[in-house]
Amino acid sequence: MPPPVISVSHLGKSYGSTVAVDDVCLEIHKGEIFGLIGPNGAGKTTTMECVEGLRKADRGTISVLGLDPRRDLAALQHRIGVQHQEAQLQKRIKVWEAIDLWSSLYPRVVDTEVLLARLGLEEKRNAKFMTLSGGQKQRLFIALAMIHDPEVLFLDELTTGLDPQARHAIWGLVKGIRERGKTVFLTTHLMEEAERLCDRVAIIDHGRLVEVGTPAELVERHCPERRVVFTSEGTDAAERLAGVPAVRSVVSEGCTHTLRGEGDDFVTHVINLIAREGIQVKGFRTEVPTLEDVFLKLTGHGVRD
Ligand SMILES: Nc1ncnc2c1ncn2[C@@H]1O[C@H](COP(=O)(O)OP(=O)(O)OP(=O)(O)O)[C@@H](O)[C@H]1O
Ligand SMILES: [Mg+2]
């Protein structure tokens, strides 16, 4: 296996008496979208900016593309692209002017026309920054972060404040970036975003890493329960399923029955049982736990608390 693109070992950083990051260890591999997820103040931006070389860690070691972000910052800046949380530009700067200005910072840049087209900004090339929508501003920041064709892209809270449509468009863009072989390190406090976009996630809370894995692994490991909810007018439907070993519990409210069990086969099992018992079903749905449930279970609170 090739060495990780980003390697963080025992990272620690405090601001006065506030411990922002506490003993964080991470490895991020080439071509993956890796998400650091956690609530406000969890230490995501601090961790990310230490990795980018923009903040100085108190403890630990960091390597990005084999470089030390503090010592080799100038070399690293040509190989990484950064989109900051709550970035701003001058209100009246035009899209093409911003692209031009950023291009002048690097010895080698991509074809900016291709970049603008890829990010759906061709028609906005003459628009002033202040007239762009939230999603367009974010796409411009991605464009600026990618102007020198970096190997690693850092995206801090990329879609916060965007509507679902703009968010989906940006997820598509980020997946396209991965398809071109880049590595993406992002932060988010949106569990749906992490689940849909990230190959692997790390959950951070109060500066400490709580878990690392693929979203599916974390759900399987911490919230293996599956639920089937069905409605049936037959009065004895629940009783007929209650004795089955795979069904851990049955709760009925009127005609609505909720069955709980574990494992990938559980839902198939219930469907077979319902068919075998000849139960008349009016409605049927399954409820599979999400990353949000994992987060709640591991941290004891919701991500927005
Ligand atoms: N420059 C700073 N000076 C003092 N304290 C800071 C500074 N930056 C961050 N902190 C504190 O460190 C902790 C972690 O902050 P950080 O910005 O890393 O969190 P975050 O996970 O990015 O949060 P958010 O989701 O709100 O962006 C918080 O308690 C914050 O108040
Ligand atoms: Mg932050």
XYZ file of C-alpha atoms and ligand atoms in Angstrom:
337
model
C 0.000 0.000 0.000
C 1.414 3.445 -0.880
C 2.079 5.795 2.034
C -0.874 7.985 3.076
C -1.180 11.403 1.437
C -1.925 12.951 4.834
C -0.678 11.534 8.086
C -1.442 13.143 11.440
C -0.038 11.715 14.615
C -0.948 12.791 18.160
C -1.920 16.319 17.108
C -2.676 18.694 19.966
C -3.556 22.378 20.009
C -4.880 24.684 22.719
C -5.883 28.325 22.749
C -5.111 29.479 26.276
C -7.096 27.153 28.496
C -9.290 25.898 25.604
C -8.165 22.514 24.341
C -9.257 22.660 20.683
C -7.571 19.466 19.429
C -6.508 16.640 21.685
C -4.308 13.751 20.522
C -5.762 13.388 17.008
C -4.321 10.673 14.743
C -5.454 10.319 11.090
C -4.361 8.811 7.809
C -5.871 9.901 4.504
C -5.115 8.025 1.291
C -4.734 9.098 -2.314
C -8.007 9.425 -4.193
C -10.334 9.368 -1.224
C -12.842 11.918 0.008
C -12.254 12.026 3.740
C -14.631 13.905 6.017
C -13.958 15.256 9.476
C -17.373 15.543 11.068
C -18.474 17.072 14.335
C -20.500 19.872 15.930
C -19.576 23.571 16.175
C -16.371 24.082 18.116
C -15.337 20.415 17.880
C -11.901 21.299 16.482
C -12.422 20.623 12.762
C -11.060 23.894 11.400
C -8.174 23.874 13.855
C -7.184 20.354 12.795
C -7.513 21.158 9.113
C -5.548 24.389 9.320
C -2.717 22.689 11.228
C -2.583 20.133 8.386
C -2.512 22.965 5.825
C 0.373 24.583 7.709
C -1.676 27.692 8.521
C -1.795 27.100 12.278
C 0.976 25.838 14.455
C 0.258 22.685 16.436
C 1.437 22.457 20.041
C 2.103 18.746 19.827
C 2.299 15.903 17.333
C 3.581 15.402 13.808
C 1.937 16.040 10.463
C 2.979 14.956 6.995
C 1.243 16.010 3.768
C 2.555 14.537 0.495
C 5.692 13.664 2.436
C 6.226 17.298 3.471
C 6.112 18.965 6.878
C 3.411 21.658 6.584
C 5.243 24.155 8.792
C 8.773 23.626 7.569
C 7.943 23.087 3.883
C 4.968 25.451 3.628
C 6.069 27.160 0.406
C 6.580 23.844 -1.391
C 3.332 22.474 -0.014
C 1.255 25.460 -1.097
C 1.941 24.612 -4.735
C 0.567 21.130 -4.246
C -2.519 21.729 -2.097
C -5.667 23.796 -2.635
C -7.589 25.344 0.233
C -11.143 26.626 0.552
C -11.634 28.384 3.886
C -14.742 28.363 6.011
C -16.543 31.714 5.530
C -14.150 32.948 2.853
C -14.871 36.347 1.318
C -13.643 38.397 -1.635
C -13.918 42.096 -2.404
C -17.551 42.819 -3.203
C -16.945 44.263 -6.652
C -14.270 41.930 -7.937
C -15.450 40.118 -11.056
C -15.226 36.338 -11.395
C -12.619 36.532 -14.181
C -10.588 39.111 -12.222
C -10.440 36.826 -9.197
C -9.389 33.927 -11.434
C -6.736 36.132 -13.065
C -5.411 37.358 -9.727
C -5.145 33.835 -8.310
C -3.511 32.582 -11.524
C -0.756 35.147 -11.091
C 0.240 33.549 -7.767
C 1.391 30.269 -9.318
C 3.999 29.411 -11.930
C 1.741 26.823 -13.565
C -2.045 26.961 -13.732
C -4.794 24.953 -15.390
C -6.780 26.174 -18.394
C -9.060 28.616 -16.584
C -11.762 28.397 -19.275
C -12.003 24.652 -18.711
C -12.076 25.225 -14.960
C -14.891 27.794 -15.195
C -16.872 25.476 -17.453
C -16.358 22.529 -15.123
C -17.688 24.557 -12.209
C -20.602 25.953 -14.217
C -19.386 29.534 -13.958
C -18.809 30.465 -17.644
C -21.887 32.655 -17.736
C -20.814 34.424 -14.564
C -17.326 35.362 -15.713
C -18.231 39.086 -15.822
C -20.379 39.039 -12.679
C -19.264 40.865 -9.534
C -18.648 38.686 -6.478
C -21.464 40.370 -4.522
C -24.027 39.421 -7.179
C -23.265 35.689 -7.021
C -25.586 33.293 -5.191
C -24.250 31.325 -2.219
C -23.706 28.230 -4.354
C -21.970 30.237 -7.094
C -19.652 31.830 -4.523
C -18.747 28.396 -3.193
C -18.089 27.140 -6.709
C -15.840 30.138 -7.308
C -13.908 29.321 -4.143
C -13.463 25.745 -5.349
C -12.246 27.099 -8.688
C -9.726 29.364 -6.936
C -8.545 26.470 -4.766
C -7.986 24.341 -7.876
C -6.379 26.862 -10.167
C -2.883 25.373 -9.787
C -4.135 21.794 -10.206
C -3.370 20.707 -6.621
C -3.037 17.068 -5.609
C -4.914 17.566 -2.354
C -7.945 19.766 -1.838
C -9.075 21.024 1.581
C -12.714 22.082 1.863
C -13.875 23.543 5.174
C -17.687 23.529 5.567
C -18.224 23.695 1.855
C -22.006 23.667 1.678
C -23.120 25.287 4.937
C -25.979 27.669 4.276
C -26.714 26.381 0.776
C -30.078 25.087 -0.387
C -30.400 21.370 -1.216
C -30.085 21.925 -4.966
C -26.861 23.922 -4.687
C -25.550 21.385 -2.195
C -26.195 18.469 -4.564
C -24.462 20.342 -7.382
C -21.372 20.814 -5.206
C -21.353 17.170 -4.126
C -21.284 16.275 -7.829
C -18.317 18.578 -8.359
C -16.380 17.131 -5.456
C -16.975 13.582 -6.724
C -15.674 14.715 -10.122
C -12.524 16.010 -8.421
C -11.985 12.593 -6.821
C -12.500 10.916 -10.200
C -9.553 12.899 -11.512
C -7.383 11.224 -8.889
C -7.260 14.043 -6.335
C -7.494 13.579 -2.602
C -10.158 15.598 -0.785
C -10.122 16.396 2.929
C -13.321 18.134 3.994
C -15.110 19.116 7.169
C -18.843 19.212 7.659
C -21.411 19.136 10.389
C -24.011 17.813 7.953
C -24.335 14.080 8.467
C -26.204 13.583 5.211
C -23.359 15.264 3.353
C -20.794 13.044 5.036
C -22.818 9.927 4.336
C -23.398 10.676 0.670
C -20.053 12.173 -0.236
C -17.291 10.731 1.923
C -15.460 7.460 1.389
C -14.378 7.580 5.037
C -15.216 9.821 7.942
C -13.729 10.639 11.322
C -16.035 11.821 14.089
C -14.535 14.534 16.289
C -16.104 15.866 19.477
C -14.529 18.229 22.015
C -11.216 17.975 20.148
C -10.987 14.190 20.354
C -11.474 11.638 17.593
C -14.254 9.290 18.532
C -14.344 6.967 15.488
C -12.965 6.509 11.956
C -14.347 4.370 9.137
C -16.610 4.277 6.106
C -20.110 5.571 6.862
C -21.502 2.058 6.285
C -18.929 0.498 8.638
C -19.771 2.963 11.404
C -23.500 2.324 11.043
C -22.947 -1.433 11.047
C -20.600 -1.267 14.035
C -22.608 1.052 16.258
C -26.216 0.964 15.063
C -26.838 -2.501 13.606
C -30.551 -2.382 14.361
C -32.988 -2.469 11.424
C -36.676 -1.608 11.666
C -39.609 -2.668 9.552
C -42.784 -0.655 9.945
C -45.933 -2.022 8.341
C -49.653 -1.439 8.570
C -52.148 -4.237 8.535
C -55.790 -4.247 9.534
C -55.618 -7.826 10.776
C -55.714 -7.679 14.585
C -53.345 -10.585 15.162
C -50.571 -9.608 12.706
C -48.132 -8.580 15.421
C -48.710 -11.700 17.516
C -48.059 -13.928 14.534
C -44.595 -12.387 14.054
C -43.598 -11.866 17.670
C -42.381 -15.417 18.296
C -39.928 -15.483 15.390
C -36.272 -15.599 16.570
C -34.934 -12.949 14.142
C -37.511 -10.438 15.375
C -36.208 -8.890 18.539
C -39.281 -6.836 19.397
C -42.668 -5.868 18.064
C -44.454 -2.662 19.044
C -47.955 -2.049 17.774
C -49.925 1.176 17.714
C -53.327 0.535 16.217
C -52.743 -0.983 12.787
C -49.077 0.084 12.652
C -46.498 -2.475 13.737
C -42.807 -1.818 14.241
C -40.473 -4.829 14.178
C -36.870 -4.558 15.300
C -34.010 -6.880 14.446
C -30.395 -6.921 13.276
C -28.370 -7.682 10.187
C -28.691 -7.443 6.428
C -31.061 -10.425 6.213
C -33.572 -9.064 8.676
C -35.790 -7.232 6.189
C -35.861 -10.174 3.748
C -36.717 -12.423 6.644
C -39.679 -10.274 7.660
C -40.949 -10.057 4.067
C -40.819 -13.850 3.798
C -42.645 -14.224 7.106
C -45.400 -11.806 6.138
C -45.871 -13.682 2.871
C -45.832 -17.084 4.567
C -48.387 -15.994 7.176
C -50.564 -14.496 4.436
C -50.816 -11.195 6.319
C -52.595 -8.430 4.375
C -50.259 -5.437 4.294
C -51.485 -1.894 3.543
C -48.189 -0.084 3.993
C -44.568 -1.171 4.411
C -41.303 0.673 4.957
C -37.868 -0.051 6.330
C -35.863 2.254 8.583
C -32.106 1.886 8.395
C -29.969 3.867 10.869
C -27.841 6.688 9.519
C -24.589 8.378 10.440
C -26.665 10.827 12.469
C -27.789 7.918 14.692
C -24.153 6.816 15.045
C -23.146 10.341 16.005
C -25.888 10.538 18.621
C -24.928 7.188 20.064
C -21.187 7.913 20.239
C -21.300 11.478 21.517
C -24.519 11.456 23.494
C -25.761 14.546 21.685
C -26.970 15.673 18.259
C -24.557 17.336 15.901
C -26.387 20.677 16.154
C -26.692 20.779 19.969
N -8.080 31.593 16.909
C -8.662 31.099 18.008
N -8.466 31.644 19.215
C -9.032 31.141 20.335
N -9.834 30.074 20.341
C -10.084 29.471 19.172
C -9.521 29.963 17.946
N -9.938 29.158 16.945
C -10.726 28.232 17.504
N -10.825 28.412 18.840
C -11.578 27.565 19.784
O -11.162 26.224 19.574
C -12.266 25.325 19.558
C -12.323 24.617 18.235
O -12.632 25.556 17.219
P -12.673 25.174 15.683
O -12.875 26.425 14.912
O -11.491 24.351 15.350
O -13.984 24.256 15.626
P -14.840 23.731 14.407
O -15.085 22.292 14.647
O -14.221 24.134 13.125
O -16.223 24.507 14.604
P -17.291 25.037 13.514
O -18.161 23.870 13.136
O -18.085 26.057 14.283
O -16.548 25.617 12.377
C -13.495 26.178 19.887
O -13.715 26.081 21.279
C -13.075 27.577 19.504
O -13.730 28.536 20.301
Mg -14.833 25.261 11.531
